[in-house]
mmCIF file of N, CA and C in Angstrom:
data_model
loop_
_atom_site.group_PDB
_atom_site.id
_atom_site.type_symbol
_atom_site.label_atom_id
_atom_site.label_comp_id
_atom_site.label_asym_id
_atom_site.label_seq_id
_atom_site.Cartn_x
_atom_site.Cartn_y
_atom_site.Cartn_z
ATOM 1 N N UNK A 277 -6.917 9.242 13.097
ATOM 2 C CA UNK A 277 -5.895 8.236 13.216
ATOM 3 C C UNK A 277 -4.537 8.933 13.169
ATOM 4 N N UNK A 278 -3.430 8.533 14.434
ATOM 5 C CA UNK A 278 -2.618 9.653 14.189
ATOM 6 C C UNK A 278 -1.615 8.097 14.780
ATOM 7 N N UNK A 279 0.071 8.648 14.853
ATOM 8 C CA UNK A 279 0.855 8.220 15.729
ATOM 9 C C UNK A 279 0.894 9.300 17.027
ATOM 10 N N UNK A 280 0.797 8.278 18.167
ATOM 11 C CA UNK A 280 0.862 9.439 19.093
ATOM 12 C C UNK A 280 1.876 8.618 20.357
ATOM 13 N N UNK A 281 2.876 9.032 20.216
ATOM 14 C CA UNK A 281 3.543 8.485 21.755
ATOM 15 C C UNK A 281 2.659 8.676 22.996
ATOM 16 N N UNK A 282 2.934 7.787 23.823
ATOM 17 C CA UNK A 282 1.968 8.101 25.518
ATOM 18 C C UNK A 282 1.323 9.483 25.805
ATOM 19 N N UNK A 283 0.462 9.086 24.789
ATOM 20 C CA UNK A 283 -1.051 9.798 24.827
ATOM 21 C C UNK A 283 -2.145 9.113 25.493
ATOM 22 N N UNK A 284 -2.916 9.310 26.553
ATOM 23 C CA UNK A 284 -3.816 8.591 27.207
ATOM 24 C C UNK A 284 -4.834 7.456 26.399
ATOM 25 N N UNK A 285 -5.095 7.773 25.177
ATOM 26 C CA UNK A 285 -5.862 7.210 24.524
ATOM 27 C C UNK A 285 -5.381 6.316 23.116
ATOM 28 N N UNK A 286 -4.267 6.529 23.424
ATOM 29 C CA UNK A 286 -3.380 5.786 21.857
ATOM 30 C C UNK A 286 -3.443 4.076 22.724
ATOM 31 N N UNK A 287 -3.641 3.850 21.607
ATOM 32 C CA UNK A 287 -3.530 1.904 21.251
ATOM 33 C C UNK A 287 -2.398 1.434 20.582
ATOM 34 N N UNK A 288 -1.612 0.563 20.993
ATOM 35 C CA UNK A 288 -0.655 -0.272 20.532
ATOM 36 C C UNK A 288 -0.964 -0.814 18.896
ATOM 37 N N UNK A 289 -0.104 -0.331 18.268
ATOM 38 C CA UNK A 289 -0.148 -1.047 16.900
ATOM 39 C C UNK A 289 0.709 -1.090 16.470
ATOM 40 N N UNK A 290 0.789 -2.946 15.739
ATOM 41 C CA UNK A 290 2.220 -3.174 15.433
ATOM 42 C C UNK A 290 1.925 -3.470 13.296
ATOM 43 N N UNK A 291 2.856 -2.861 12.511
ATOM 44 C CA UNK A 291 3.094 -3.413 11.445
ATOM 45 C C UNK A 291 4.550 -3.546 10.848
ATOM 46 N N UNK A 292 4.958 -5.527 10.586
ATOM 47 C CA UNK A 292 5.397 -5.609 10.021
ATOM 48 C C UNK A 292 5.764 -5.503 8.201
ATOM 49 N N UNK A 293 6.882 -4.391 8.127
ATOM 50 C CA UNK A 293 7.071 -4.849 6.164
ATOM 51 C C UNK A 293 7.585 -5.138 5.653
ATOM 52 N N UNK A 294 8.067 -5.713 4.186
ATOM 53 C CA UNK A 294 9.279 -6.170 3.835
ATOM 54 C C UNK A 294 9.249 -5.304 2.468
ATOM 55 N N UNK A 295 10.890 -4.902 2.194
ATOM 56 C CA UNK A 295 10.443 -4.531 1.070
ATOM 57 C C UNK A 295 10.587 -5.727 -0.281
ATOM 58 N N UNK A 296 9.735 -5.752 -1.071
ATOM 59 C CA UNK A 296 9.500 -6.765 -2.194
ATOM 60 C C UNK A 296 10.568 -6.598 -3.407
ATOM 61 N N UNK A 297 10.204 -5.209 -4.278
ATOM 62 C CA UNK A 297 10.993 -4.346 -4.958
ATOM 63 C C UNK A 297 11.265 -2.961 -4.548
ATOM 64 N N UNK A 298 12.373 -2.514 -5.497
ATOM 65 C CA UNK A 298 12.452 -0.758 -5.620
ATOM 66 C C UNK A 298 12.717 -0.434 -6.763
ATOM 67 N N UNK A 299 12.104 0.865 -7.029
ATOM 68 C CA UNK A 299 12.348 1.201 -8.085
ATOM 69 C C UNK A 299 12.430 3.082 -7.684
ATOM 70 N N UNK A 300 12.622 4.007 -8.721
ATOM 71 C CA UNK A 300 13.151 5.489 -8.337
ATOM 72 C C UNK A 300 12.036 5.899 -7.743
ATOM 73 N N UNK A 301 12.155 5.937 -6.773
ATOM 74 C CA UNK A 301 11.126 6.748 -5.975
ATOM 75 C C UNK A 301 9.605 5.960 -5.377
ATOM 76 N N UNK A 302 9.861 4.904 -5.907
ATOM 77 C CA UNK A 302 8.687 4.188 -5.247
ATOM 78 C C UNK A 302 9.356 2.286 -4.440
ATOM 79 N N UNK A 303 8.383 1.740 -4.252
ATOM 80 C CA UNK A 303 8.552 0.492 -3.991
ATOM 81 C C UNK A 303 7.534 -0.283 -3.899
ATOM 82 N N UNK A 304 7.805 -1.672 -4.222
ATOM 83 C CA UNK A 304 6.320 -2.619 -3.684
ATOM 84 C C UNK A 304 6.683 -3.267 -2.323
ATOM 85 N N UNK A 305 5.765 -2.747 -1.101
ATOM 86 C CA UNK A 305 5.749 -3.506 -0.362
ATOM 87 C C UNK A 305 5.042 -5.026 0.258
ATOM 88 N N UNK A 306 5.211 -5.772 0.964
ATOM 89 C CA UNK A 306 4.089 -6.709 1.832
ATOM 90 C C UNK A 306 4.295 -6.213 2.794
ATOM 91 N N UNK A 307 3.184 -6.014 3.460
ATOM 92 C CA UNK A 307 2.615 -5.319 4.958
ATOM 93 C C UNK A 307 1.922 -6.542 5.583
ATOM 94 N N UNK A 308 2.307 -6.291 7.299
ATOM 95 C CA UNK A 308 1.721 -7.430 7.611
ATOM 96 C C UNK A 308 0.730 -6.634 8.770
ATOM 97 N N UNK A 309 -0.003 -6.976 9.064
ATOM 98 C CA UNK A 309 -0.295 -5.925 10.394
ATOM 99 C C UNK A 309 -0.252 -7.373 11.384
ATOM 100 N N UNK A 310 0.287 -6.880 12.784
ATOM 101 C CA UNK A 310 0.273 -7.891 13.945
ATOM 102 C C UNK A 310 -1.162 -7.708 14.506
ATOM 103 N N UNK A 311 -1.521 -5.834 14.442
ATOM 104 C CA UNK A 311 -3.194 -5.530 15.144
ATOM 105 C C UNK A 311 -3.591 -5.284 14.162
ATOM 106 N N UNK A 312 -4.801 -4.883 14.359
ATOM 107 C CA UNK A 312 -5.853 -4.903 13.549
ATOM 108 C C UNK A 312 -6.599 -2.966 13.497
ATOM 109 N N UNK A 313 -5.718 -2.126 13.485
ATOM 110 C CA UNK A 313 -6.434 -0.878 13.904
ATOM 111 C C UNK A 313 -7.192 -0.342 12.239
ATOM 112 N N UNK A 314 -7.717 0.564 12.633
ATOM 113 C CA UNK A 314 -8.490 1.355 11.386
ATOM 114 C C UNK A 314 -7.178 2.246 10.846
ATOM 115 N N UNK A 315 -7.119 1.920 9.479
ATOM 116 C CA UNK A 315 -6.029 2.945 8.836
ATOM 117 C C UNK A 315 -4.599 2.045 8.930
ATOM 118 N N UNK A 316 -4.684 1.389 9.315
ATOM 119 C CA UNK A 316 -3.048 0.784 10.740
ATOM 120 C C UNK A 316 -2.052 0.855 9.121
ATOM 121 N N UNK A 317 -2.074 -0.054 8.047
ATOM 122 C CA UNK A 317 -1.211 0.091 7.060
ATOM 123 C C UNK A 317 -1.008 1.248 6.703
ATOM 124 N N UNK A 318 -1.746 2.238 6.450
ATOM 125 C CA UNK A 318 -1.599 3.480 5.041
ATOM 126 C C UNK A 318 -1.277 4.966 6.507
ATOM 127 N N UNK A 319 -1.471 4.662 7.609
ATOM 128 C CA UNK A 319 -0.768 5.370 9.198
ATOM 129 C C UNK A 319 0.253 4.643 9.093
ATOM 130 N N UNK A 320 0.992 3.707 9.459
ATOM 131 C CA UNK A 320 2.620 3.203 9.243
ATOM 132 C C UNK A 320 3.536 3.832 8.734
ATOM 133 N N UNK A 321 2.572 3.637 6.901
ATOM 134 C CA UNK A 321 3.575 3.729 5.940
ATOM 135 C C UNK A 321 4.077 5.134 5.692
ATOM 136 N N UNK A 322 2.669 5.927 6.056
ATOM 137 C CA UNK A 322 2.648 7.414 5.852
ATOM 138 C C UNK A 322 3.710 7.943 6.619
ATOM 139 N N UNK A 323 3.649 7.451 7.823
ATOM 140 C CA UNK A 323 4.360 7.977 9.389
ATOM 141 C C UNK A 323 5.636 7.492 8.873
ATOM 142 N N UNK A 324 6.715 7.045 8.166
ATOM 143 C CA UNK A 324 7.397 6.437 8.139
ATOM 144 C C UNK A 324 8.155 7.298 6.642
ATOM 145 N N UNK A 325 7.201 8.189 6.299
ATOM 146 C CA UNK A 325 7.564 9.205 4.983
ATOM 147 C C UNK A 325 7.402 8.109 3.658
ATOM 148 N N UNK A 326 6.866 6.714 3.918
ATOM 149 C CA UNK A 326 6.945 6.131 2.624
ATOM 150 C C UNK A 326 4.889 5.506 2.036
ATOM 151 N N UNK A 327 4.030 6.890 1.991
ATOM 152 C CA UNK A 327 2.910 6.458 1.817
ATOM 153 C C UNK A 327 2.204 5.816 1.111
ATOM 154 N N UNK A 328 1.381 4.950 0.793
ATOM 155 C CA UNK A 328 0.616 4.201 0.009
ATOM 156 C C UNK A 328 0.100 4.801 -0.854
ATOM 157 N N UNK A 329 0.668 4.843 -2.546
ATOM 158 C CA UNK A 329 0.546 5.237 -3.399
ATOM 159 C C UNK A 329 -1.134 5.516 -3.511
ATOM 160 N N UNK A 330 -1.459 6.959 -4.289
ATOM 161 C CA UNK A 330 -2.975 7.115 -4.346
ATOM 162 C C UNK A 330 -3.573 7.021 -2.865
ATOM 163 N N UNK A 331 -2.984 7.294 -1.859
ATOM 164 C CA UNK A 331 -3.891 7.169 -0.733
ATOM 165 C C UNK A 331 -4.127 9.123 -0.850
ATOM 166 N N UNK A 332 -4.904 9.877 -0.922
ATOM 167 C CA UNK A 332 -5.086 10.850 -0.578
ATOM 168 C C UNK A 332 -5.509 11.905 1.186
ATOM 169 N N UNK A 333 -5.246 10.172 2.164
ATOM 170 C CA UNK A 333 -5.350 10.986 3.256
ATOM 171 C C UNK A 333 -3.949 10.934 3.688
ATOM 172 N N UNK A 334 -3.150 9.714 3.416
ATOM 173 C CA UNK A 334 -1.453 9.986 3.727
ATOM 174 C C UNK A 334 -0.990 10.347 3.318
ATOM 175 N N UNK A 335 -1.147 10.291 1.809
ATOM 176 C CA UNK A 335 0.130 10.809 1.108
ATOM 177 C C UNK A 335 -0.440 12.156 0.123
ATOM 178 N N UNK A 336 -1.812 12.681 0.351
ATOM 179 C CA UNK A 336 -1.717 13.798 -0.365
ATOM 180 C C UNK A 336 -2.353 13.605 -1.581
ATOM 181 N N UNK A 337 -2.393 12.506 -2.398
ATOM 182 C CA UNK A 337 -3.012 12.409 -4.113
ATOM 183 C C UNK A 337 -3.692 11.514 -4.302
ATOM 184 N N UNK A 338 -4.743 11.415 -5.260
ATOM 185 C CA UNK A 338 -5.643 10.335 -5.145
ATOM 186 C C UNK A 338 -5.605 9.695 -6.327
ATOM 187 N N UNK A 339 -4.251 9.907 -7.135
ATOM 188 C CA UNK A 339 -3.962 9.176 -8.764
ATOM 189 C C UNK A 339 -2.756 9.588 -9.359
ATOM 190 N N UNK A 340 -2.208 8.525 -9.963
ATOM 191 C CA UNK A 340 -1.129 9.027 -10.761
ATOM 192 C C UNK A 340 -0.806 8.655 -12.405
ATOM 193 N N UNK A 341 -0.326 9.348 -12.754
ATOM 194 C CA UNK A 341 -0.239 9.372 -14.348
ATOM 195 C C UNK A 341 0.872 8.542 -14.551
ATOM 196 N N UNK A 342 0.833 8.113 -15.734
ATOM 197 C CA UNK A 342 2.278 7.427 -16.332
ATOM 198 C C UNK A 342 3.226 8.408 -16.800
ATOM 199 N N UNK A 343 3.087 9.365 -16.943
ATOM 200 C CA UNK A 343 4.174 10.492 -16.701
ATOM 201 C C UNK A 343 4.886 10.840 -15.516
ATOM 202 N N UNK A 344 3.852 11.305 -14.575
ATOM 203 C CA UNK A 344 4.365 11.373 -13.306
ATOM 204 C C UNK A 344 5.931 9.831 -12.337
ATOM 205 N N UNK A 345 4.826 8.246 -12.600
ATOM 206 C CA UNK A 345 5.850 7.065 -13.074
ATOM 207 C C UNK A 345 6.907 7.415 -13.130
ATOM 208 N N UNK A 346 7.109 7.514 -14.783
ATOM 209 C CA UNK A 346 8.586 7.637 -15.726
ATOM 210 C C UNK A 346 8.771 9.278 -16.035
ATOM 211 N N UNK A 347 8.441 9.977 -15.165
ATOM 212 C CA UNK A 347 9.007 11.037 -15.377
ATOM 213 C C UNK A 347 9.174 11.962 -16.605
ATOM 214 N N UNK A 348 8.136 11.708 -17.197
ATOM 215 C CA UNK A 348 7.730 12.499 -18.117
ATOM 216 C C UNK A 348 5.972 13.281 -18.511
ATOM 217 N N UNK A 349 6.178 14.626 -17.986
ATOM 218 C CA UNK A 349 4.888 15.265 -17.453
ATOM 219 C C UNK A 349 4.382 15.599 -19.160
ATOM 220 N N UNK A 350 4.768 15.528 -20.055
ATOM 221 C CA UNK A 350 3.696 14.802 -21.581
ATOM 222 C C UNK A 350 2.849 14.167 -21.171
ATOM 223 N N UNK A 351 3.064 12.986 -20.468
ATOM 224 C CA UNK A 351 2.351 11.428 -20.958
ATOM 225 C C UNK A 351 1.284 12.269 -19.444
ATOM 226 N N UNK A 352 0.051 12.521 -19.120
ATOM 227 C CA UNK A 352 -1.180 12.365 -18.683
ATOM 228 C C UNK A 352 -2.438 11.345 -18.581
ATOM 229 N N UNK A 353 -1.717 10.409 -18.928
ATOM 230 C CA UNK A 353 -2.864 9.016 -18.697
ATOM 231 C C UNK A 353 -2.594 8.547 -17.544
ATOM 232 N N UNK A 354 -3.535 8.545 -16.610
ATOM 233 C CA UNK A 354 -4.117 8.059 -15.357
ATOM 234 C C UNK A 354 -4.005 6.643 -15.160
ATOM 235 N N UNK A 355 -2.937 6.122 -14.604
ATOM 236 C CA UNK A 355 -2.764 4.517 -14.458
ATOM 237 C C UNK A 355 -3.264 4.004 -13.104
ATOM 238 N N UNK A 356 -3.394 4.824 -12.248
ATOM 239 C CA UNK A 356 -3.776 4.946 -11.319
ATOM 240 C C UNK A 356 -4.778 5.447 -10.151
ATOM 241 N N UNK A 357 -6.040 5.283 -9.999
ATOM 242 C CA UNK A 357 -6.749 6.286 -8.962
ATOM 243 C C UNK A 357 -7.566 6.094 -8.278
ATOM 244 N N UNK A 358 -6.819 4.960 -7.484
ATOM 245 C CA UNK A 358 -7.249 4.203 -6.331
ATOM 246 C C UNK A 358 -6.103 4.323 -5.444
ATOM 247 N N UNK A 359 -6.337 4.010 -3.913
ATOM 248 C CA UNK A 359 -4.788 3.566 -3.143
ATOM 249 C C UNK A 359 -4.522 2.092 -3.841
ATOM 250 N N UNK A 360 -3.012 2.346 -3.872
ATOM 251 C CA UNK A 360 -2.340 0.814 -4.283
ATOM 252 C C UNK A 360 -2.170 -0.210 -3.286
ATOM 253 N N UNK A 361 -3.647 -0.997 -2.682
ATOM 254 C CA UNK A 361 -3.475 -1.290 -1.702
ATOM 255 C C UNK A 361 -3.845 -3.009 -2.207
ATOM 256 N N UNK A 362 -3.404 -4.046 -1.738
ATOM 257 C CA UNK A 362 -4.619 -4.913 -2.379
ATOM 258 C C UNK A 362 -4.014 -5.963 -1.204
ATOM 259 N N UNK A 363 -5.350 -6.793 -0.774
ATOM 260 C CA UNK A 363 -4.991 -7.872 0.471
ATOM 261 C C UNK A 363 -4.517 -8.649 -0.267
ATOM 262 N N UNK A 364 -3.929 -9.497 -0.464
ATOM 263 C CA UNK A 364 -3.428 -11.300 -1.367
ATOM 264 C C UNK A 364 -4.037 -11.985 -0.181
ATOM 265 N N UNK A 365 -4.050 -11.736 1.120
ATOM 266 C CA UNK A 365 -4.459 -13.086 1.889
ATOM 267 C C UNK A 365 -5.081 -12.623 3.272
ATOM 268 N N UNK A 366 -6.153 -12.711 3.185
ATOM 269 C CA UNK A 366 -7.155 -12.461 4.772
ATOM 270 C C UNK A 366 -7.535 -13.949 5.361
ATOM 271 N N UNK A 367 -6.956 -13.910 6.596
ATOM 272 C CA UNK A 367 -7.206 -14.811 7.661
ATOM 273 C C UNK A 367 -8.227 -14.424 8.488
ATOM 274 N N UNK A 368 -9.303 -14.885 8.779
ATOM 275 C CA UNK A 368 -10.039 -14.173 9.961
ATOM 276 C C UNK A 368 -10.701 -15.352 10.791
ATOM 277 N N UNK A 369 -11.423 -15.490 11.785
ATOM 278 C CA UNK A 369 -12.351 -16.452 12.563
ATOM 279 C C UNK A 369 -13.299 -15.850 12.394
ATOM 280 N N UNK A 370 -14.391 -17.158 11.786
ATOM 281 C CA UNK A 370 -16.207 -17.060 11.613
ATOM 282 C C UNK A 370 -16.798 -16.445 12.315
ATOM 283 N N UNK A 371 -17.255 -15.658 12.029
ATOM 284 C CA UNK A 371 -18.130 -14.474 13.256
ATOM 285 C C UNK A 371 -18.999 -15.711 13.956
ATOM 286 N N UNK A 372 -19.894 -16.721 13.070
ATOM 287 C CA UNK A 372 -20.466 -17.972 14.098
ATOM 288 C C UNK A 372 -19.713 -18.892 14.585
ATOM 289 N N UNK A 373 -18.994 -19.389 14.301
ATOM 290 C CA UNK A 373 -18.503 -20.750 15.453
ATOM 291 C C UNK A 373 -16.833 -20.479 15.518
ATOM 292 N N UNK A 374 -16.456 -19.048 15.049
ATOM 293 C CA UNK A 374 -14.815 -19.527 15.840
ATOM 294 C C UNK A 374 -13.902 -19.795 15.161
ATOM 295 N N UNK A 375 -14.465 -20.799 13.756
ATOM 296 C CA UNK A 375 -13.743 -21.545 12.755
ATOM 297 C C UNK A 375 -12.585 -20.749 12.526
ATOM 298 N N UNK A 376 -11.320 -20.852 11.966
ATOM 299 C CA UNK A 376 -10.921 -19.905 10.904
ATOM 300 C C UNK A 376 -11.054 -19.941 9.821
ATOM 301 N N UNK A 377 -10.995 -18.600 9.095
ATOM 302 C CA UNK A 377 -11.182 -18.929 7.627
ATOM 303 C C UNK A 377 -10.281 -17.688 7.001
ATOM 304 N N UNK A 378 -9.569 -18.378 5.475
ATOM 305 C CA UNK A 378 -8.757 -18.114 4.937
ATOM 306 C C UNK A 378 -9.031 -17.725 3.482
ATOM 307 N N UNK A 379 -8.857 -16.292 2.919
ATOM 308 C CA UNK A 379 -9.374 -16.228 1.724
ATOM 309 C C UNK A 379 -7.713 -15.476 0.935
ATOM 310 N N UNK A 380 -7.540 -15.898 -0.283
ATOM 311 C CA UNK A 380 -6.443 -15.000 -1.181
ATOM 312 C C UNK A 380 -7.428 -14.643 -2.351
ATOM 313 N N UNK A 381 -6.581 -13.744 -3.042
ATOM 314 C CA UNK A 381 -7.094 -12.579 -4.227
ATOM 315 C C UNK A 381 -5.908 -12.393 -5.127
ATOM 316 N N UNK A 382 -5.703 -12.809 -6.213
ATOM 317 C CA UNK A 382 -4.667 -12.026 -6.868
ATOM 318 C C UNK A 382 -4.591 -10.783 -7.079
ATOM 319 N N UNK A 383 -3.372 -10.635 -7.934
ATOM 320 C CA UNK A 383 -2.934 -8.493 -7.394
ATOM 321 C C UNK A 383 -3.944 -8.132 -8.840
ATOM 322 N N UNK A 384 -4.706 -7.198 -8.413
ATOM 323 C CA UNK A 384 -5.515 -6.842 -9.396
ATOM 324 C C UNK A 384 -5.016 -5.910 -11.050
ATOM 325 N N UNK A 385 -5.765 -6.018 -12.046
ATOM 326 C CA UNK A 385 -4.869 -5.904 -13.303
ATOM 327 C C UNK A 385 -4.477 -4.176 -13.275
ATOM 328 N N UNK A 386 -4.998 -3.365 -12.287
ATOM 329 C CA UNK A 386 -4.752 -1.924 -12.088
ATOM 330 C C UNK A 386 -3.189 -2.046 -11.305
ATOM 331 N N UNK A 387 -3.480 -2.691 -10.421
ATOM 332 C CA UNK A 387 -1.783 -2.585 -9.496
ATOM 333 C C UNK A 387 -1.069 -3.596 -10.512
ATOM 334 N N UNK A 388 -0.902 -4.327 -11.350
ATOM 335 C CA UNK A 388 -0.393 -5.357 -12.723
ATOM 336 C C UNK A 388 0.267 -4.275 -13.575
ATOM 337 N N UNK A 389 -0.653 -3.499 -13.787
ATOM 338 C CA UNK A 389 -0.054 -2.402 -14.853
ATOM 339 C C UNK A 389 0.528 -1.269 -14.506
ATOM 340 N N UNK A 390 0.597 -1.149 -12.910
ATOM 341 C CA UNK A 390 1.369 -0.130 -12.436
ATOM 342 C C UNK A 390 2.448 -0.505 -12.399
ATOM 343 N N UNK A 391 2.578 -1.501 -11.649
ATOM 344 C CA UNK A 391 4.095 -2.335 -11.354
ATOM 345 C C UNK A 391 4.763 -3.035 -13.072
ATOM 346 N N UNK A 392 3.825 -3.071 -13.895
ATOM 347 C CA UNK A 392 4.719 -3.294 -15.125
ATOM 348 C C UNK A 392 5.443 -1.855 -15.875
ATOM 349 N N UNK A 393 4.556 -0.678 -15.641
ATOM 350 C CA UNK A 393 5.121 0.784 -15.793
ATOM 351 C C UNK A 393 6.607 0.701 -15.033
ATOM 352 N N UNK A 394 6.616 0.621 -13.507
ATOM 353 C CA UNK A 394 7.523 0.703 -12.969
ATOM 354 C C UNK A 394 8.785 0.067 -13.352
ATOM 355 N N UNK A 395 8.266 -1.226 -13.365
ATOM 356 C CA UNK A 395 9.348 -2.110 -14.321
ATOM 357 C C UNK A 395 10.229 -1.528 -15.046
ATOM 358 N N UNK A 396 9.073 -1.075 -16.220
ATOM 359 C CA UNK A 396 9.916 -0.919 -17.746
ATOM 360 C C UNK A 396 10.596 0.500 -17.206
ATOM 361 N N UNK A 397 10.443 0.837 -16.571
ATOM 362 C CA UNK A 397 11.384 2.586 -15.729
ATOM 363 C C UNK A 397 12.345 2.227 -15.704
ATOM 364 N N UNK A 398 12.633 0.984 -14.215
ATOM 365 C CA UNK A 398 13.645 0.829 -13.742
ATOM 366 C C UNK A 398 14.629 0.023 -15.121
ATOM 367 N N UNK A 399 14.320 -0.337 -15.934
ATOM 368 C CA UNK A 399 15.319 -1.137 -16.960
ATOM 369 C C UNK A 399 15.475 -0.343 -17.816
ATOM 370 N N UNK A 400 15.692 0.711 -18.205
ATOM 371 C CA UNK A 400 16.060 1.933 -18.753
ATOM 372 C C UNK A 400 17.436 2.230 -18.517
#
């Protein structure tokens, strides 16, 4: 999965993002994808120098510490070591009749406690 300008075999892919928050060195985004490609979010974000935290094929690492966070390489507890990726809302049509169907997920208590780390950073 690459970005490739008019390359014979590259496919159109569009993603919209917004940014939500910021904080030093990171941010929470919503990603929207318009297509549907393999990778299409965590290729965007990467291509764009801003990769999906814990993704280890864009951005290089597959976890991060609460030191690393708040900037203090003491603290070694692993808050993180998954990509920080999580759907809130999949739309899709019924593989049998067509229907659509609509499912949400709240943000799970791993990305909860990352973004409350971040928090307490930025109010410092």
């Amino acid at each position: 999965m690459a970005v490739r300008h008019d390359h014979p075999e590259s496919r159109q892919a569009q993603t919209f993002y917004e940014v939500l928050e910021r904080f030093d060195g990171f941010a929470a985004v919503r990603a929207l994808p318009k297509t549907g490609r393999t990778h299409q979010i965590r290729l965007h974000l990467g291509h764009i120098g801003c990769a999906v935290l814990c993704d280890r094929l864009y951005g290089g690492r597959s976890q991060i510490t609460r030191g690393e966070l708040l900037r203090n390489p003491a603290d070694t507890e692993v808050i993180l070591d998954r990509q920080a990726l999580h759907a809130r809302r999949l739309k899709i049509s019924s593989p049998g009749s067509g229907e659509p169907m609509e499912f949400t997920a709240p943000l799970p208590a791993d990305l909860e406690r990352m973004l409350t780390e971040l928090r307490r950073h930025r109010a410092r």
